Short mmCIF file of C-alpha atoms in Angstrom, two decimals:
data_model
loop_
_atom_site.label_atom_id
_atom_site.label_comp_id
_atom_site.label_asym_id
_atom_site.label_seq_id
_atom_site.Cartn_x
_atom_site.Cartn_y
_atom_site.Cartn_z
CA MET A 9 54.14 41.71 -13.22
CA SER A 10 53.39 38.11 -14.12
CA ARG A 11 56.33 36.04 -15.26
CA PRO A 12 55.49 33.20 -17.68
CA TYR A 13 57.84 30.24 -17.60
CA TYR A 14 56.62 28.03 -20.43
CA GLY A 15 58.15 30.38 -22.98
CA TYR A 16 54.93 32.27 -23.74
CA SER A 17 55.43 35.74 -25.14
CA GLN A 18 53.36 38.23 -23.19
CA PRO A 19 52.42 40.92 -23.93
CA ASP A 20 54.33 40.60 -27.23
CA LEU A 21 51.57 38.50 -28.74
CA PRO A 22 51.83 36.90 -32.17
CA GLU A 23 50.07 38.64 -35.03
CA PRO A 24 46.44 37.52 -35.29
CA GLY A 25 46.62 36.50 -38.95
CA GLY A 26 45.78 32.81 -39.31
CA ARG A 27 45.07 32.48 -35.60
CA LEU A 28 41.84 32.35 -33.62
CA PRO A 29 41.63 35.28 -31.16
CA VAL A 30 40.61 33.86 -27.78
CA ALA A 31 39.45 35.90 -24.80
CA LEU A 32 40.34 33.70 -21.84
CA VAL A 33 38.28 35.14 -19.01
CA PHE A 34 38.72 34.67 -15.28
CA PRO A 35 35.60 36.10 -13.58
CA GLY A 36 37.55 37.54 -10.67
CA PRO A 37 40.64 39.60 -9.90
CA SER A 38 43.96 38.79 -11.53
CA SER A 39 45.44 38.01 -8.10
CA LEU A 40 43.11 35.01 -7.85
CA ALA A 41 43.57 34.01 -11.50
CA TYR A 42 47.32 33.68 -10.97
CA SER A 43 46.58 31.42 -7.99
CA THR A 44 44.03 29.22 -9.81
CA LEU A 45 45.20 26.13 -11.64
CA GLY A 46 42.24 25.49 -13.96
CA TRP A 47 42.38 28.83 -15.78
CA GLN A 48 46.16 28.61 -16.12
CA THR A 49 45.96 25.02 -17.38
CA VAL A 50 43.70 26.07 -20.25
CA TYR A 51 46.07 28.92 -21.09
CA SER A 52 49.09 26.63 -21.21
CA LEU A 53 47.28 23.93 -23.25
CA LEU A 54 46.22 26.42 -25.91
CA ALA A 55 49.56 28.23 -25.98
CA GLU A 56 51.41 24.96 -26.52
CA ARG A 57 48.98 23.82 -29.19
CA GLY A 58 49.45 26.98 -31.26
CA GLY A 59 47.01 28.53 -33.70
CA PHE A 60 45.49 30.85 -31.09
CA ARG A 61 46.02 34.44 -30.05
CA ILE A 62 45.16 34.21 -26.35
CA GLU A 63 44.44 37.33 -24.36
CA ARG A 64 43.71 37.47 -20.67
CA PHE A 65 40.65 39.10 -19.13
CA PHE A 66 39.98 39.65 -15.42
CA GLU A 67 37.29 41.24 -13.33
CA ASP A 68 39.48 43.84 -11.67
CA GLY A 69 36.83 46.54 -11.57
CA GLY A 70 33.79 47.92 -13.36
CA GLY A 71 33.58 49.36 -16.82
CA GLU A 72 33.92 47.74 -20.21
CA PRO A 73 35.97 44.52 -19.97
CA ARG A 74 39.27 44.89 -21.80
CA SER A 75 42.23 42.62 -22.42
CA ALA A 76 45.01 42.77 -19.84
CA ASP A 77 47.45 42.27 -22.73
CA THR A 78 46.38 44.72 -25.44
CA GLY A 79 43.39 46.60 -24.11
CA ALA A 80 41.15 45.09 -26.80
CA PRO A 81 37.43 45.05 -25.86
CA LEU A 82 35.78 41.73 -25.00
CA ASP A 83 33.23 41.97 -27.82
CA SER A 84 36.00 41.99 -30.46
CA PHE A 85 36.82 38.31 -29.87
CA PRO A 86 35.07 35.50 -31.76
CA LEU A 87 35.65 33.11 -28.82
CA ILE A 88 35.01 34.17 -25.24
CA ALA A 89 36.02 31.36 -22.88
CA PHE A 90 35.09 31.65 -19.19
CA SER A 91 36.74 29.54 -16.50
CA VAL A 92 34.12 29.35 -13.74
CA ASN A 93 35.08 27.87 -10.38
CA PHE A 94 32.26 28.93 -8.06
CA GLU A 95 28.53 29.43 -8.50
CA GLU A 96 28.68 32.97 -7.10
CA GLU A 97 30.73 33.90 -10.19
CA TYR A 98 27.62 33.55 -12.40
CA ARG A 99 26.80 37.19 -11.67
CA VAL A 100 30.29 38.25 -12.78
CA VAL A 101 30.03 36.26 -16.00
CA ALA A 102 26.69 37.89 -16.84
CA SER A 103 27.89 41.33 -15.79
CA MET A 104 31.01 41.17 -17.98
CA LEU A 105 28.96 40.14 -21.02
CA SER A 106 26.47 42.91 -20.33
CA ARG A 107 29.15 45.58 -19.90
CA ALA A 108 30.74 44.43 -23.15
CA GLY A 109 27.46 45.06 -24.98
CA ILE A 110 26.94 41.35 -25.66
CA PRO A 111 23.35 40.08 -25.22
CA LEU A 112 23.15 37.91 -22.10
CA ARG A 113 21.07 35.10 -23.55
CA SER A 114 22.66 32.99 -26.25
CA ARG A 115 19.40 32.83 -28.23
CA GLU A 116 19.59 36.62 -28.66
CA ARG A 117 23.14 36.64 -30.01
CA GLY A 118 22.79 34.71 -33.22
CA GLY A 119 26.29 34.89 -34.69
CA TRP A 120 29.73 35.37 -33.19
CA PRO A 121 31.05 35.53 -30.52
CA LEU A 122 30.77 32.00 -29.24
CA VAL A 123 30.58 31.99 -25.43
CA LEU A 124 32.22 28.89 -23.97
CA ALA A 125 32.31 27.99 -20.27
CA GLY A 126 34.27 25.39 -18.38
CA GLY A 127 35.53 24.73 -14.88
CA PRO A 128 34.16 22.71 -11.96
CA VAL A 129 30.63 24.13 -12.13
CA ALA A 130 30.35 22.92 -15.73
CA PHE A 131 30.37 19.32 -14.60
CA ILE A 132 28.69 19.72 -11.21
CA ASN A 133 25.60 21.57 -12.47
CA PRO A 134 25.85 24.07 -15.35
CA LEU A 135 22.09 24.63 -15.72
CA PRO A 136 21.66 27.95 -13.84
CA ILE A 137 24.10 29.79 -16.16
CA SER A 138 23.23 27.79 -19.28
CA PRO A 139 20.97 30.39 -20.98
CA ALA A 140 24.04 32.67 -21.30
CA VAL A 141 26.40 30.01 -22.69
CA ASP A 142 26.58 28.66 -26.24
CA CYS A 143 28.70 25.66 -25.33
CA PHE A 144 30.09 24.07 -22.16
CA TRP A 145 33.28 22.07 -21.90
CA VAL A 146 32.34 19.39 -19.37
CA GLY A 147 35.31 17.78 -17.66
CA GLU A 148 39.07 17.91 -17.76
CA ALA A 149 40.54 20.40 -20.22
CA GLU A 150 43.40 18.03 -21.06
CA ALA A 151 40.90 15.40 -22.24
CA GLY A 152 39.86 17.10 -25.48
CA LEU A 153 39.54 20.87 -25.26
CA PRO A 154 42.77 21.44 -27.28
CA ASP A 155 41.25 19.24 -30.02
CA LEU A 156 37.86 20.98 -30.01
CA LEU A 157 39.09 24.55 -30.39
CA PRO A 158 41.19 24.02 -33.56
CA ASP A 159 37.96 22.82 -35.20
CA LEU A 160 36.34 26.06 -34.09
CA ALA A 161 39.30 28.06 -35.40
CA GLY A 162 38.96 26.43 -38.79
CA VAL A 163 35.26 27.32 -39.03
CA TRP A 164 35.82 30.93 -38.01
CA LEU A 165 38.86 31.47 -40.24
CA GLU A 166 36.94 30.11 -43.23
CA GLY A 167 34.03 32.45 -42.57
CA GLY A 168 31.71 29.74 -41.31
CA ASP A 169 28.87 30.29 -38.88
CA LYS A 170 28.68 29.49 -35.19
CA LYS A 171 25.53 27.38 -35.42
CA GLY A 172 27.07 25.08 -37.98
CA PHE A 173 30.04 24.46 -35.70
CA LEU A 174 27.82 23.77 -32.69
CA ASP A 175 25.67 21.35 -34.68
CA ARG A 176 28.81 19.47 -35.70
CA VAL A 177 30.28 19.06 -32.21
CA LYS A 178 27.17 18.96 -30.00
CA ASP A 179 27.34 15.21 -29.34
CA ARG A 180 31.04 14.85 -28.59
CA ASP A 181 32.07 13.65 -25.15
CA GLY A 182 32.69 16.68 -22.96
CA VAL A 183 30.54 19.04 -25.06
CA TRP A 184 27.16 20.30 -23.93
CA VAL A 185 25.30 22.66 -26.23
CA PRO A 186 22.18 23.58 -24.22
CA GLY A 187 19.04 22.58 -26.06
CA ALA A 188 20.91 20.68 -28.76
CA SER A 189 23.18 18.00 -27.25
CA LYS A 190 21.94 14.54 -26.40
CA THR A 191 21.87 14.14 -22.66
CA PRO A 192 23.34 13.01 -20.41
CA VAL A 193 26.62 14.46 -21.65
CA ARG A 194 29.58 12.28 -20.80
CA ARG A 195 32.26 14.09 -18.81
CA ALA A 196 35.62 14.23 -20.55
CA VAL A 197 38.33 12.58 -18.49
CA LEU A 198 41.80 11.24 -19.22
CA PRO A 199 41.56 7.43 -18.83
CA GLU A 200 44.91 7.06 -17.10
CA ARG A 201 46.10 5.59 -13.83
CA GLU A 202 48.72 8.31 -13.36
CA LEU A 203 48.47 12.02 -14.10
CA SER A 204 50.56 12.41 -17.23
CA ARG A 205 50.34 16.18 -17.02
CA PRO A 206 49.83 17.50 -13.49
CA ALA A 207 48.34 20.98 -13.46
CA ALA A 208 50.80 23.73 -12.61
CA SER A 209 50.93 27.51 -12.62
CA CYS A 210 52.01 28.93 -15.96
CA PHE A 211 52.43 32.44 -14.55
CA LEU A 212 54.45 33.39 -11.48
CA SER A 213 53.30 36.76 -10.23
CA SER A 214 54.20 39.06 -7.39
CA LYS A 215 50.56 40.17 -7.46
CA ALA A 216 49.11 36.68 -7.08
CA GLU A 217 47.19 35.67 -3.98
CA PHE A 218 50.05 33.22 -3.40
CA ARG A 219 52.89 35.53 -4.31
CA ASP A 220 55.60 34.21 -6.68
CA MET A 221 54.45 30.66 -5.98
CA LEU A 222 54.28 27.75 -8.41
CA LEU A 223 51.12 25.80 -7.58
CA LEU A 224 51.66 22.15 -8.36
CA GLU A 225 48.97 19.45 -8.56
CA ILE A 226 50.10 16.36 -6.66
CA ASN A 227 46.91 14.39 -7.04
CA ARG A 228 43.44 14.77 -8.53
CA GLY A 229 40.40 13.36 -6.81
CA CYS A 230 40.27 11.75 -3.40
CA PRO A 231 40.10 8.07 -2.46
CA TYR A 232 38.21 8.79 0.77
CA ALA A 233 35.05 9.96 -1.04
CA CYS A 234 33.51 11.74 1.96
CA ARG A 235 29.77 11.92 1.48
CA PHE A 236 29.59 15.72 1.60
CA CYS A 237 32.51 16.47 -0.73
CA ALA A 238 31.82 17.33 -4.37
CA ALA A 239 35.51 17.11 -5.28
CA GLY A 240 35.58 13.50 -4.16
CA ALA A 241 32.82 12.69 -6.65
CA VAL A 242 33.46 14.89 -9.66
CA TYR A 243 37.20 14.21 -9.91
CA ARG A 244 36.95 10.44 -9.93
CA PRO A 245 38.87 8.29 -10.53
CA PRO A 246 41.58 9.39 -8.06
CA ARG A 247 44.97 9.80 -9.74
CA ARG A 248 48.40 10.92 -8.70
CA ALA A 249 51.35 12.41 -10.58
CA SER A 250 54.73 10.71 -10.61
CA THR A 251 57.53 12.23 -8.59
CA GLU A 252 59.69 12.40 -11.71
CA LYS A 253 57.07 14.42 -13.58
CA LEU A 254 56.63 16.80 -10.64
CA LYS A 255 60.36 17.38 -10.39
CA GLU A 256 60.50 18.04 -14.12
CA VAL A 257 57.88 20.81 -13.77
CA VAL A 258 59.71 22.41 -10.84
CA GLU A 259 63.07 22.33 -12.60
CA ARG A 260 61.60 23.92 -15.72
CA ALA A 261 59.88 26.70 -13.76
CA ASP A 262 62.67 27.22 -11.20
CA PRO A 263 60.29 29.06 -8.85
CA PRO A 264 61.22 30.59 -5.49
CA LYS A 265 58.21 28.87 -3.87
CA VAL A 266 56.11 25.77 -4.55
CA GLY A 267 52.59 25.19 -3.24
CA LEU A 268 51.54 21.53 -3.20
CA VAL A 269 47.88 21.18 -4.17
CA GLY A 270 45.87 18.03 -3.63
CA THR A 271 43.71 15.98 -1.32
CA ALA A 272 45.17 13.51 1.15
CA LEU A 273 48.72 14.76 0.57
CA THR A 274 50.00 12.74 3.50
CA ASP A 275 48.88 9.54 1.72
CA TRP A 276 51.56 10.19 -0.91
CA PRO A 277 54.53 7.94 -0.06
CA ASP A 278 56.97 10.37 -1.70
CA LEU A 279 55.76 13.46 0.15
CA LEU A 280 58.67 13.74 2.57
CA PRO A 281 61.34 12.78 -0.02
CA PHE A 282 59.90 15.36 -2.41
CA LEU A 283 59.91 18.06 0.27
CA ARG A 284 63.51 17.21 1.09
CA TRP A 285 64.36 17.51 -2.59
CA LEU A 286 62.78 20.97 -2.65
CA LYS A 287 64.78 21.98 0.40
CA GLU A 288 68.03 20.78 -1.21
CA ARG A 289 67.40 23.07 -4.17
CA SER A 290 66.57 25.98 -1.79
CA THR A 291 62.92 26.11 -2.86
CA THR A 292 60.46 27.00 -0.13
CA PHE A 293 57.10 25.22 -0.07
CA SER A 294 53.67 25.09 1.49
CA LEU A 295 51.03 22.36 1.83
CA SER A 296 47.27 22.46 1.60
CA SER A 297 45.22 20.87 4.40
CA VAL A 298 46.65 17.55 5.65
CA ARG A 299 45.14 14.56 7.40
CA ALA A 300 45.90 14.25 11.11
CA ASP A 301 46.67 10.54 10.81
CA GLY A 302 49.36 11.28 8.23
CA LEU A 303 51.28 13.77 10.36
CA THR A 304 54.13 11.57 11.51
CA PRO A 305 56.66 12.99 13.96
CA GLU A 306 59.28 12.88 11.20
CA LEU A 307 57.12 14.91 8.80
CA MET A 308 56.12 17.43 11.46
CA GLU A 309 59.70 17.92 12.58
CA PHE A 310 60.80 18.50 9.00
CA LEU A 311 57.99 21.00 8.39
CA ARG A 312 58.88 22.92 11.52
CA LYS A 313 62.61 23.02 10.79
CA THR A 314 61.94 24.33 7.30
CA GLY A 315 59.93 27.26 8.61
CA ALA A 316 56.31 26.08 8.79
CA ARG A 317 54.42 27.90 11.53
CA THR A 318 50.82 26.91 10.79
CA LEU A 319 49.06 23.56 10.52
CA THR A 320 45.61 23.08 8.99
CA LEU A 321 43.46 20.10 9.94
CA ALA A 322 39.89 19.18 9.00
CA LEU A 323 37.67 18.00 11.84
CA GLU A 324 34.63 18.48 9.56
CA ALA A 325 31.73 17.50 11.84
CA PRO A 326 31.07 18.29 15.51
CA SER A 327 30.66 14.68 16.72
CA LYS A 328 32.00 11.23 16.03
CA ARG A 329 28.54 10.07 14.95
CA LEU A 330 28.30 12.76 12.27
CA ARG A 331 31.88 12.28 11.13
CA THR A 332 31.15 8.59 10.63
CA ALA A 333 27.94 9.37 8.76
CA ALA A 334 29.79 11.90 6.59
CA GLY A 335 32.34 9.27 5.60
CA LYS A 336 35.15 11.11 7.38
CA ARG A 337 37.64 8.50 8.53
CA LEU A 338 39.21 10.21 11.52
CA ALA A 339 40.38 8.71 14.79
CA GLU A 340 40.01 11.35 17.48
CA GLU A 341 43.19 10.17 19.19
CA ASP A 342 45.16 10.86 15.98
CA PHE A 343 43.80 14.38 15.87
CA LEU A 344 44.65 15.06 19.51
CA LEU A 345 48.11 13.57 19.10
CA ALA A 346 48.74 15.89 16.14
CA VAL A 347 47.74 18.86 18.29
CA GLU A 348 50.01 17.77 21.12
CA ARG A 349 52.98 17.29 18.79
CA ALA A 350 52.37 20.62 17.09
CA ALA A 351 52.43 22.41 20.44
CA ALA A 352 55.56 20.53 21.53
CA MET A 353 57.32 21.52 18.31
CA ARG A 354 56.20 25.13 18.76
CA PHE A 355 54.07 25.57 15.72
CA ASN A 356 52.45 28.96 16.19
CA ARG A 357 48.98 28.40 14.77
CA LEU A 358 46.48 25.64 14.15
CA LYS A 359 43.50 26.07 11.83
CA ILE A 360 40.63 23.60 12.20
CA TYR A 361 37.92 23.29 9.56
CA LEU A 362 34.45 22.51 10.90
CA ILE A 363 31.13 22.21 9.06
CA VAL A 364 27.76 23.00 10.66
CA GLY A 365 24.20 22.32 9.54
CA TRP A 366 24.38 18.55 8.99
CA PRO A 367 21.20 16.62 8.19
CA GLY A 368 19.95 15.07 11.39
CA GLU A 369 22.29 16.95 13.73
CA THR A 370 21.16 17.56 17.31
CA ASP A 371 22.24 19.60 20.31
CA ALA A 372 23.99 16.49 21.61
CA ASP A 373 26.44 16.65 18.69
CA TYR A 374 27.50 20.13 19.79
CA ASP A 375 27.71 19.06 23.43
CA GLU A 376 30.23 16.48 22.21
CA LEU A 377 32.10 19.20 20.30
CA ALA A 378 32.42 21.24 23.49
CA ALA A 379 33.95 18.26 25.28
CA PHE A 380 36.28 17.54 22.38
CA LEU A 381 37.54 21.13 22.26
CA ASP A 382 38.39 20.78 25.95
CA GLN A 383 40.48 17.76 24.96
CA VAL A 384 42.16 19.84 22.24
CA GLN A 385 43.05 22.42 24.89
CA ALA A 386 44.44 19.69 27.14
CA ALA A 387 46.48 18.23 24.27
CA ARG A 388 47.94 21.66 23.58
CA ASP A 389 48.85 22.08 27.24
CA ARG A 390 50.54 18.68 27.34
CA GLY A 391 52.59 19.59 24.29
CA ARG A 392 53.59 22.94 25.73
CA GLY A 393 54.74 21.47 29.01
CA ALA A 394 56.36 23.96 31.33
CA ARG A 395 57.19 26.37 28.50
CA LYS A 396 53.62 27.60 28.16
CA SER A 397 54.22 28.37 24.47
CA GLY A 398 53.31 26.61 21.24
CA LEU A 399 50.07 26.82 19.26
CA ASP A 400 49.43 30.28 20.62
CA LEU A 401 46.40 30.61 18.37
CA ILE A 402 43.84 27.97 17.35
CA THR A 403 41.33 29.15 14.75
CA LEU A 404 38.08 27.29 14.29
CA SER A 405 36.92 28.00 10.73
CA LEU A 406 33.19 27.31 10.36
CA SER A 407 31.34 26.66 7.10
CA PRO A 408 27.66 25.74 6.73
CA LEU A 409 27.11 22.47 4.90
CA VAL A 410 26.08 22.94 1.26
CA PRO A 411 24.44 19.70 -0.02
CA LYS A 412 26.10 19.61 -3.43
CA PRO A 413 25.05 17.80 -6.61
CA TRP A 414 26.73 14.45 -7.27
CA THR A 415 27.31 13.77 -3.58
CA PRO A 416 25.24 11.39 -1.44
CA LEU A 417 23.89 14.49 0.34
CA GLN A 418 22.41 15.91 -2.88
CA TRP A 419 18.98 14.85 -1.62
CA ALA A 420 19.42 16.54 1.77
CA PRO A 421 17.81 19.88 2.62
CA MET A 422 19.88 23.00 3.16
CA ALA A 423 19.65 24.10 6.79
CA PRO A 424 17.64 27.30 7.43
CA GLU A 425 19.58 30.51 7.93
CA ALA A 426 18.31 30.93 11.49
CA ALA A 427 19.37 27.40 12.44
CA LEU A 428 22.85 27.95 11.00
CA SER A 429 23.22 31.26 12.81
CA GLU A 430 22.24 29.55 16.05
CA ARG A 431 24.85 26.81 15.57
CA ILE A 432 27.57 29.38 14.89
CA LYS A 433 26.49 31.36 17.94
CA ARG A 434 26.61 28.20 20.05
CA ILE A 435 30.17 27.38 18.93
CA LYS A 436 31.33 30.92 19.64
CA ALA A 437 29.90 30.58 23.15
CA ILE A 438 31.68 27.23 23.59
CA CYS A 439 35.01 28.77 22.52
CA LYS A 440 34.72 32.02 24.45
CA PRO A 441 36.29 30.70 27.69
CA LEU A 442 38.99 28.73 25.82
CA ARG A 443 42.42 30.39 25.85
CA GLY A 444 43.86 31.33 22.49
CA VAL A 445 40.91 30.03 20.47
CA ARG A 446 39.29 32.18 17.80
CA VAL A 447 36.20 31.47 15.68
CA GLU A 448 35.65 32.67 12.12
CA ALA A 449 32.56 31.75 10.14
CA GLU A 450 31.17 31.96 6.64
CA THR A 451 27.83 33.76 6.62
CA PRO A 452 24.74 31.53 6.39
CA PHE A 453 23.40 33.74 3.59
CA ALA A 454 26.47 33.09 1.43
CA ALA A 455 26.24 29.34 2.01
CA ARG A 456 22.52 29.22 1.21
CA LEU A 457 23.11 31.28 -1.93
CA GLN A 458 25.73 28.76 -3.04
CA ALA A 459 23.29 25.93 -2.37
CA LEU A 460 20.54 27.69 -4.32
CA LEU A 461 22.77 28.23 -7.34
CA SER A 462 24.34 24.77 -7.25
CA ARG A 463 21.02 22.88 -6.92
CA GLY A 464 19.05 24.89 -9.48
CA ASP A 465 17.89 24.59 -13.07
CA ASP A 466 17.89 27.02 -16.00
CA ARG A 467 15.00 29.02 -14.50
CA LEU A 468 17.51 30.41 -12.00
CA PHE A 469 19.10 32.46 -14.74
CA GLU A 470 16.39 35.05 -14.10
CA LEU A 471 17.93 35.47 -10.65
CA VAL A 472 21.38 35.89 -12.22
CA GLU A 473 20.02 38.61 -14.51
CA LEU A 474 18.45 40.36 -11.53
CA ALA A 475 21.75 40.20 -9.65
CA VAL A 476 23.39 42.07 -12.52
CA GLU A 477 20.56 44.60 -12.68
CA LYS A 478 20.33 45.16 -8.91
CA GLY A 479 24.09 45.03 -8.26
CA GLY A 480 24.05 42.10 -5.83
CA TRP A 481 22.47 38.85 -4.75
CA ARG A 482 20.48 40.06 -1.73
CA ALA A 483 18.61 42.69 -3.74
CA ALA A 484 18.10 40.19 -6.54
CA ILE A 485 16.52 37.58 -4.27
CA LYS A 486 14.13 40.22 -2.87
CA ALA A 487 13.03 41.15 -6.39
CA TRP A 488 12.88 37.58 -7.69
CA ASP A 489 9.53 35.88 -8.34
CA GLY A 490 10.94 32.46 -7.50
CA ASP A 491 11.08 30.73 -4.13
CA PRO A 492 14.49 29.56 -2.83
CA ALA A 493 12.70 26.87 -0.81
CA ASP A 494 11.86 25.06 -4.07
CA TYR A 495 15.58 24.41 -4.53
CA LEU A 496 16.76 24.10 -0.93
CA ARG A 497 14.20 21.48 0.16
CA GLU A 498 14.87 17.79 0.72
CA ARG A 499 14.62 15.86 -2.55
CA ASP A 500 12.94 12.52 -3.06
CA VAL A 501 15.43 9.85 -4.09
CA ASN A 502 13.25 8.97 -7.08
CA GLU A 503 13.07 12.57 -8.28
CA ARG A 504 14.75 13.42 -11.59
CA LEU A 505 17.50 15.84 -10.59
CA PRO A 506 18.28 18.68 -13.01
CA TRP A 507 22.04 18.10 -13.00
CA TYR A 508 21.61 14.61 -14.41
CA VAL A 509 22.07 16.23 -17.84
CA ILE A 510 25.72 15.40 -17.04
CA ASP A 511 27.16 11.89 -16.74
CA LEU A 512 30.03 12.00 -14.27
CA GLY A 513 30.48 8.24 -14.21
CA VAL A 514 29.27 7.84 -10.62
CA SER A 515 26.11 5.76 -10.51
CA PRO A 516 23.03 7.50 -9.03
CA GLU A 517 22.18 4.16 -7.42
CA HIS A 518 25.52 4.23 -5.61
CA LEU A 519 24.79 7.75 -4.36
CA LYS A 520 21.37 6.59 -3.12
CA ARG A 521 22.98 3.76 -1.17
CA GLN A 522 25.46 6.18 0.35
CA TRP A 523 22.69 8.62 1.31
CA GLU A 524 20.91 5.80 3.12
CA ALA A 525 24.20 4.86 4.80
CA TYR A 526 24.57 8.47 5.97
CA ARG A 527 21.13 8.39 7.57
CA GLU A 528 22.04 5.13 9.30
CA ASN A 529 25.40 6.52 10.53
CA LYS A 530 27.34 3.87 8.66
CA PRO A 531 31.06 4.34 7.82
CA GLY A 532 32.11 5.38 4.35
CA THR A 533 34.15 3.46 1.81
CA VAL A 534 37.59 4.14 0.34
CA CYS A 535 38.70 3.72 -3.26
CA PRO A 536 41.17 0.81 -3.46
CA PRO A 537 44.80 1.57 -4.36
CA ALA A 538 44.56 -0.89 -7.26
CA GLY A 539 42.14 1.45 -9.03
CA CYS A 540 38.62 1.22 -10.42
CA GLU A 541 39.18 -2.24 -11.89
CA ALA A 542 39.41 -3.63 -8.36
CA CYS A 543 36.14 -2.06 -7.24
CA ARG A 544 32.50 -2.55 -8.16
CA ARG A 545 30.85 -0.05 -5.85
CA CYS A 546 30.25 3.32 -7.55
CA GLY A 547 30.05 2.39 -11.24
CA MET A 548 33.27 4.11 -12.28
CA GLU A 549 34.98 0.85 -13.29
CA ALA A 550 32.65 0.30 -16.27
CA TRP A 551 32.65 4.01 -17.06
CA VAL A 552 36.46 4.19 -17.15
CA GLN A 553 36.61 1.07 -19.31
CA GLY A 554 34.25 2.75 -21.77
CA ALA A 555 36.43 5.87 -21.83
CA GLN A 556 39.50 3.78 -22.59
CA GLU A 557 37.73 2.08 -25.47
#
């Protein structure tokens, strides 16, 4: 069972009279929904606002989609709101609409329901799913979604029509009505230096992917702005929550476990004091990936004494040259020192993230990786000393690079499947003689599919429809008249990119300069602690000022 802690009454829902029925849809299993902050944030915002009867929908199997709360069918709701986190979920969105008997294309629906979509893909590139969606919420839900939906409720309760509502709101910040809104649509963002409302789980569930755990957003965005990372671009400006606010959320929820979510957690000065506070109240915790240069002996010792057995570090690229080009600020000696300390403190496992398929990579980059992994082995042995125990398993987790929209690599080509398979094969061969080292890898097909869907335009919706009809992406691509190469090729820097229908605040000229810097192997830049006002590099300072006004 899921246990709400904000005082929501589930499944004893309020009577629908005078309230807008909302189908809040997570296009995946409930176990993932209860471990996803975006979907839960929208739930909590609407529940606190009042005036809505919110029912939860998940993709827990086939058949007609029905509410997890009352069993009501999806097509009985005037508002169907999808929270979409990954491009591969487009097929699920279309499939759920189809199984509910709702026409897939918005132009074929006419009246209610209104299909709304939000989530990260809505402000990275919403075009491939846009023919199915009446309206996108582009940006942070806290920055206006709770104000938009009461307007919708008023129209519906008064017997108004959907088109009239869309015409009225189509040019608001954060609203994209395909074919009607003026573009580019300005992303909705809270113009604040500090997160006034950090995202947090609103349901604690024993069936969640992270069981009975309160996920807590420590920071949003990343000051390091690595050139391959979409999150570093689309969540600008970087912001952090106050320790007092975070403690307030934990005390209200009183969870058995807390999962700290954020980038560059070890940059947070209050990380160790906050973890000690959690320990004093007998609350267990876990951290997302941390930076090697932030793993001080004091922090590592505390993590180990409180039960941590696994560390996760991001190496990202196979060579120093590519890490520099990617904007990854990593001193190899810091990484090796973290490995040595982890072995000395008898952490059991180390997970290392590595990306393959970089633009301009060569065999020499992977020769350097082989030598560096030997150094990792040596660092582990030094830490173990005579005990011969500690870091018994090192897992190298490989992901092909996906050149995402709104990153400096958005102009780069996606590596061919054969080339990616060869790189993965090479790394497995490198690691085969290394003791206690395992390799796991995302499939090149899955990565190229993600690239295709993230770099596409509205013509790709035909592929989404085929994926529903054929029951999967592979069969759909075989039956599709289009050519993936049209979307996976290198783009000219002067080409009009389809996702520029969105205005994220980051200047395209800045991205062009950073793409050139990548190709010249130049180091990346870091957002200054003083905020956007102290920086004139990416264009966000003027954009934020406009949002404040």
